[in-house]
PDB file of C-alpha atoms in Angstrom:
ATOM      1  CA  ALA A   1      36.973  15.377  -1.379  1.00 86.00           C
ATOM      2  CA  GLN A   2      35.259  12.405   0.279  1.00 92.00           C
ATOM      3  CA  GLN A   3      34.930   9.247  -1.774  1.00 94.00           C
ATOM      4  CA  GLN A   4      31.616   7.336  -1.766  1.00 90.00           C
ATOM      5  CA  VAL A   5      31.150   3.919  -3.210  1.00 92.00           C
ATOM      6  CA  LEU A   6      27.681   2.804  -4.339  1.00 87.00           C
ATOM      7  CA  GLN A   7      26.842  -0.805  -4.835  1.00 89.00           C
ATOM      8  CA  ASP A   8      23.856  -2.703  -6.212  1.00 90.00           C
ATOM      9  CA  VAL A   9      22.702   0.290  -8.310  1.00 91.00           C
ATOM     10  CA  LEU A  10      20.094  -0.394 -10.936  1.00 92.00           C
ATOM     11  CA  VAL A  11      18.959   1.837 -13.909  1.00 92.00           C
ATOM     12  CA  GLY A  12      15.465   1.315 -15.075  1.00 93.00           C
ATOM     13  CA  ASP A  13      11.882   2.484 -14.725  1.00 94.00           C
ATOM     14  CA  LEU A  14      10.846   4.551 -11.627  1.00 95.00           C
ATOM     15  CA  TRP A  15       7.147   4.705 -10.711  1.00 96.00           C
ATOM     16  CA  LEU A  16       5.393   6.801  -8.104  1.00 94.00           C
ATOM     17  CA  ALA A  17       2.736   4.935  -6.125  1.00 95.00           C
ATOM     18  CA  ALA A  18       0.547   7.683  -4.639  1.00 90.00           C
ATOM     19  CA  GLY A  19      -3.019   7.842  -3.305  1.00 86.00           C
ATOM     20  CA  GLN A  20      -5.138   6.719  -0.452  1.00 88.00           C
ATOM     21  CA  SER A  21      -5.775   3.454   1.371  1.00 91.00           C
ATOM     22  CA  ASN A  22      -6.122   1.281  -1.733  1.00 92.00           C
ATOM     23  CA  MET A  23      -2.617   2.178  -2.830  1.00 94.00           C
ATOM     24  CA  GLU A  24      -1.250   1.827   0.705  1.00 94.00           C
ATOM     25  CA  TRP A  25      -2.717  -1.647   1.251  1.00 96.00           C
ATOM     26  CA  GLU A  26       0.142  -4.064   1.856  1.00 97.00           C
ATOM     27  CA  LEU A  27       0.674  -7.183  -0.265  1.00 98.00           C
ATOM     28  CA  GLU A  28       0.656  -9.463   2.806  1.00 97.00           C
ATOM     29  CA  SER A  29      -2.893  -8.332   3.716  1.00 97.00           C
ATOM     30  CA  THR A  30      -4.523  -9.139   0.287  1.00 96.00           C
ATOM     31  CA  ASP A  31      -6.363 -12.210  -0.902  1.00 95.00           C
ATOM     32  CA  GLY A  32      -3.565 -14.466  -2.149  1.00 96.00           C
ATOM     33  CA  GLY A  33      -1.004 -12.154  -0.586  1.00 96.00           C
ATOM     34  CA  PRO A  34       0.764 -14.778   1.518  1.00 97.00           C
ATOM     35  CA  ALA A  35       1.343 -16.896  -1.655  1.00 98.00           C
ATOM     36  CA  ASP A  36       2.527 -13.817  -3.589  1.00 98.00           C
ATOM     37  CA  VAL A  37       4.907 -12.906  -0.826  1.00 98.00           C
ATOM     38  CA  ALA A  38       6.300 -16.495  -0.627  1.00 98.00           C
ATOM     39  CA  GLN A  39       7.001 -16.393  -4.437  1.00 97.00           C
ATOM     40  CA  ALA A  40       8.408 -12.831  -4.474  1.00 97.00           C
ATOM     41  CA  THR A  41      11.905 -13.498  -5.717  1.00 96.00           C
ATOM     42  CA  HIS A  42      12.195 -10.430  -7.955  1.00 96.00           C
ATOM     43  CA  PRO A  43      15.409  -8.582  -6.993  1.00 96.00           C
ATOM     44  CA  ARG A  44      14.995  -6.074  -9.822  1.00 96.00           C
ATOM     45  CA  ILE A  45      11.748  -4.827  -8.363  1.00 98.00           C
ATOM     46  CA  ARG A  46      12.614  -2.363  -5.548  1.00 97.00           C
ATOM     47  CA  HIS A  47      10.215  -0.614  -3.222  1.00 98.00           C
ATOM     48  CA  VAL A  48      10.730   2.402  -0.909  1.00 97.00           C
ATOM     49  CA  LYS A  49       8.026   3.732   1.433  1.00 95.00           C
ATOM     50  CA  LEU A  50       8.251   7.353   2.457  1.00 91.00           C
ATOM     51  CA  PRO A  51       6.958   8.063   5.970  1.00 89.00           C
ATOM     52  CA  HIS A  52       3.871  10.176   6.416  1.00 88.00           C
ATOM     53  CA  ARG A  53       4.887  13.829   6.829  1.00 83.00           C
ATOM     54  CA  ALA A  54       2.391  16.655   6.575  1.00 77.00           C
ATOM     55  CA  SER A  55       3.646  19.998   5.464  1.00 72.00           C
ATOM     56  CA  LEU A  56       2.330  23.215   3.881  1.00 65.00           C
ATOM     57  CA  CYS A  57       5.485  23.617   1.811  1.00 68.00           C
ATOM     58  CA  PRO A  58       7.392  21.296  -0.493  1.00 71.00           C
ATOM     59  CA  GLN A  59      10.179  19.514   1.402  1.00 75.00           C
ATOM     60  CA  ASP A  60      13.761  19.431   0.137  1.00 77.00           C
ATOM     61  CA  GLN A  61      14.842  16.552   2.284  1.00 79.00           C
ATOM     62  CA  SER A  62      13.439  13.177   3.325  1.00 77.00           C
ATOM     63  CA  PRO A  63      14.602  11.012   6.181  1.00 81.00           C
ATOM     64  CA  PRO A  64      17.098   8.284   5.223  1.00 85.00           C
ATOM     65  CA  LEU A  65      15.343   5.614   3.096  1.00 87.00           C
ATOM     66  CA  SER A  66      16.200   2.078   2.136  1.00 90.00           C
ATOM     67  CA  TRP A  67      15.214   0.435  -1.129  1.00 94.00           C
ATOM     68  CA  GLN A  68      13.911  -3.029  -0.532  1.00 97.00           C
ATOM     69  CA  PRO A  69      14.243  -5.646  -3.286  1.00 97.00           C
ATOM     70  CA  ALA A  70      11.121  -7.902  -3.642  1.00 98.00           C
ATOM     71  CA  SER A  71      11.826 -11.027  -1.641  1.00 98.00           C
ATOM     72  CA  PRO A  72       9.722 -13.242   0.693  1.00 98.00           C
ATOM     73  CA  ALA A  73      11.378 -11.266   3.555  1.00 98.00           C
ATOM     74  CA  THR A  74      10.380  -7.856   2.274  1.00 98.00           C
ATOM     75  CA  ALA A  75       7.544  -7.970  -0.250  1.00 98.00           C
ATOM     76  CA  GLY A  76       4.756  -8.363   2.351  1.00 98.00           C
ATOM     77  CA  ARG A  77       5.180  -4.679   3.255  1.00 97.00           C
ATOM     78  CA  PHE A  78       5.102  -3.461  -0.384  1.00 98.00           C
ATOM     79  CA  SER A  79       1.967  -1.677  -1.724  1.00 97.00           C
ATOM     80  CA  ALA A  80       0.030  -4.543  -3.193  1.00 97.00           C
ATOM     81  CA  VAL A  81      -1.179  -2.387  -6.194  1.00 97.00           C
ATOM     82  CA  ALA A  82       2.351  -1.137  -6.899  1.00 97.00           C
ATOM     83  CA  TYR A  83       3.858  -4.653  -6.639  1.00 98.00           C
ATOM     84  CA  HIS A  84       1.376  -6.185  -9.100  1.00 97.00           C
ATOM     85  CA  PHE A  85       1.774  -3.188 -11.431  1.00 96.00           C
ATOM     86  CA  ALA A  86       5.558  -3.708 -11.382  1.00 97.00           C
ATOM     87  CA  ARG A  87       5.167  -7.393 -12.231  1.00 96.00           C
ATOM     88  CA  GLN A  88       2.859  -6.450 -15.191  1.00 95.00           C
ATOM     89  CA  VAL A  89       5.301  -3.843 -16.427  1.00 95.00           C
ATOM     90  CA  GLN A  90       8.158  -6.338 -16.333  1.00 94.00           C
ATOM     91  CA  ALA A  91       6.054  -8.908 -18.215  1.00 93.00           C
ATOM     92  CA  ALA A  92       5.157  -6.385 -20.902  1.00 93.00           C
ATOM     93  CA  THR A  93       8.589  -4.847 -21.343  1.00 91.00           C
ATOM     94  CA  GLY A  94      11.126  -7.547 -21.209  1.00 84.00           C
ATOM     95  CA  GLY A  95      10.646  -9.778 -18.299  1.00 86.00           C
ATOM     96  CA  PRO A  96      12.459 -10.023 -14.913  1.00 88.00           C
ATOM     97  CA  ASN A  97      15.603  -8.246 -16.150  1.00 90.00           C
ATOM     98  CA  VAL A  98      13.866  -4.872 -16.344  1.00 90.00           C
ATOM     99  CA  PRO A  99      14.552  -2.907 -13.165  1.00 95.00           C
ATOM    100  CA  ILE A 100      11.482  -1.332 -11.624  1.00 96.00           C
ATOM    101  CA  GLY A 101      11.648   1.171  -8.767  1.00 97.00           C
ATOM    102  CA  LEU A 102       8.480   1.856  -6.771  1.00 97.00           C
ATOM    103  CA  VAL A 103       8.388   5.079  -4.702  1.00 96.00           C
ATOM    104  CA  ASN A 104       5.386   4.632  -2.300  1.00 96.00           C
ATOM    105  CA  VAL A 105       3.993   7.960  -0.944  1.00 92.00           C
ATOM    106  CA  SER A 106       0.508   6.694  -0.330  1.00 93.00           C
ATOM    107  CA  TRP A 107      -1.384   7.838   2.770  1.00 91.00           C
ATOM    108  CA  GLY A 108      -4.742   6.127   3.607  1.00 90.00           C
ATOM    109  CA  GLY A 109      -7.534   8.407   4.715  1.00 87.00           C
ATOM    110  CA  THR A 110      -6.216  11.546   3.034  1.00 84.00           C
ATOM    111  CA  HIS A 111      -8.572  13.700   1.071  1.00 78.00           C
ATOM    112  CA  LEU A 112      -8.073  13.731  -2.661  1.00 74.00           C
ATOM    113  CA  GLU A 113      -7.743  17.460  -2.711  1.00 75.00           C
ATOM    114  CA  THR A 114      -4.599  17.309  -0.499  1.00 74.00           C
ATOM    115  CA  TRP A 115      -2.792  15.551  -3.364  1.00 75.00           C
ATOM    116  CA  LEU A 116      -3.351  18.568  -5.629  1.00 76.00           C
ATOM    117  CA  SER A 117      -1.164  21.633  -5.870  1.00 76.00           C
ATOM    118  CA  PRO A 118      -2.920  24.970  -5.249  1.00 75.00           C
ATOM    119  CA  GLN A 119      -2.542  25.750  -9.004  1.00 79.00           C
ATOM    120  CA  ALA A 120      -4.264  22.470  -9.956  1.00 82.00           C
ATOM    121  CA  ALA A 121      -7.069  23.094  -7.413  1.00 79.00           C
ATOM    122  CA  ARG A 122      -7.551  26.621  -8.694  1.00 79.00           C
ATOM    123  CA  ALA A 123      -8.034  25.227 -12.251  1.00 86.00           C
ATOM    124  CA  ASP A 124     -11.214  23.491 -11.065  1.00 85.00           C
ATOM    125  CA  ALA A 125     -14.067  25.978 -10.512  1.00 83.00           C
ATOM    126  CA  ASP A 126     -15.558  24.098  -7.464  1.00 81.00           C
ATOM    127  CA  LEU A 127     -12.214  23.649  -5.750  1.00 80.00           C
ATOM    128  CA  ALA A 128     -11.126  27.210  -6.529  1.00 78.00           C
ATOM    129  CA  HIS A 129     -14.254  28.395  -4.722  1.00 74.00           C
ATOM    130  CA  GLU A 130     -13.475  26.236  -1.721  1.00 72.00           C
ATOM    131  CA  LEU A 131      -9.963  27.524  -1.675  1.00 71.00           C
ATOM    132  CA  ASP A 132     -11.197  31.096  -1.677  1.00 64.00           C
ATOM    133  CA  VAL A 133     -13.744  30.413   1.110  1.00 59.00           C
ATOM    134  CA  HIS A 134     -11.376  28.452   3.338  1.00 57.00           C
ATOM    135  CA  THR A 135      -7.922  29.826   2.590  1.00 56.00           C
ATOM    136  CA  GLY A 136      -7.452  31.768   5.839  1.00 53.00           C
ATOM    137  CA  ALA A 137      -8.996  29.223   8.278  1.00 49.00           C
ATOM    138  CA  GLY A 138      -7.773  26.161   6.382  1.00 52.00           C
ATOM    139  CA  VAL A 139      -4.154  27.361   6.221  1.00 54.00           C
ATOM    140  CA  ARG A 140      -4.100  28.150   9.954  1.00 53.00           C
ATOM    141  CA  ALA A 141      -5.594  24.734  10.711  1.00 55.00           C
ATOM    142  CA  LEU A 142      -2.949  23.054   8.606  1.00 54.00           C
ATOM    143  CA  GLN A 143      -0.256  25.116  10.340  1.00 55.00           C
ATOM    144  CA  VAL A 144      -1.501  23.894  13.701  1.00 56.00           C
ATOM    145  CA  GLU A 145      -1.579  20.334  12.473  1.00 56.00           C
ATOM    146  CA  ASP A 146       1.947  20.638  11.135  1.00 58.00           C
ATOM    147  CA  GLU A 147       3.123  22.024  14.527  1.00 61.00           C
ATOM    148  CA  LEU A 148       1.475  19.107  16.358  1.00 61.00           C
ATOM    149  CA  LEU A 149       3.121  16.573  13.985  1.00 62.00           C
ATOM    150  CA  GLU A 150       6.460  18.082  14.698  1.00 63.00           C
ATOM    151  CA  VAL A 151       5.898  17.703  18.461  1.00 59.00           C
ATOM    152  CA  PHE A 152       4.967  14.007  18.010  1.00 58.00           C
ATOM    153  CA  ASP A 153       7.995  13.420  15.784  1.00 57.00           C
ATOM    154  CA  GLU A 154      10.349  14.622  18.610  1.00 55.00           C
TER     155      GLU A 154
END
């Protein structure tokens, strides 16, 4: 058996930051962002950004990821919404000692419907109709897009 040693492990809240461009907007690009970044000395707020990967099926694996603690060197690339949310959660639940993990899966420009499972879309009458109308052509278009993304990733 191979031994693995983990260091700097925190146990606390874990929040998913998902959505479109507003969620993806980086802290360094916001009004007041440079000042927020300069003051970002919050080692118990950690952020990880998953790369954009389109797929028709759930993925079991992600590429290697690295959690970044909030510091002036790293916080500028955090989702601004997620960062400010984490600061508010800390303030409301015990201050800077509360570990907050932010998993950023946002993707600007995506259609809201792509964030829904087929089951959730079918529960909405309008979306269910669109699924029925476009299932064949839409699935094939997404398959082609998935194949093209794989080519660009190589």
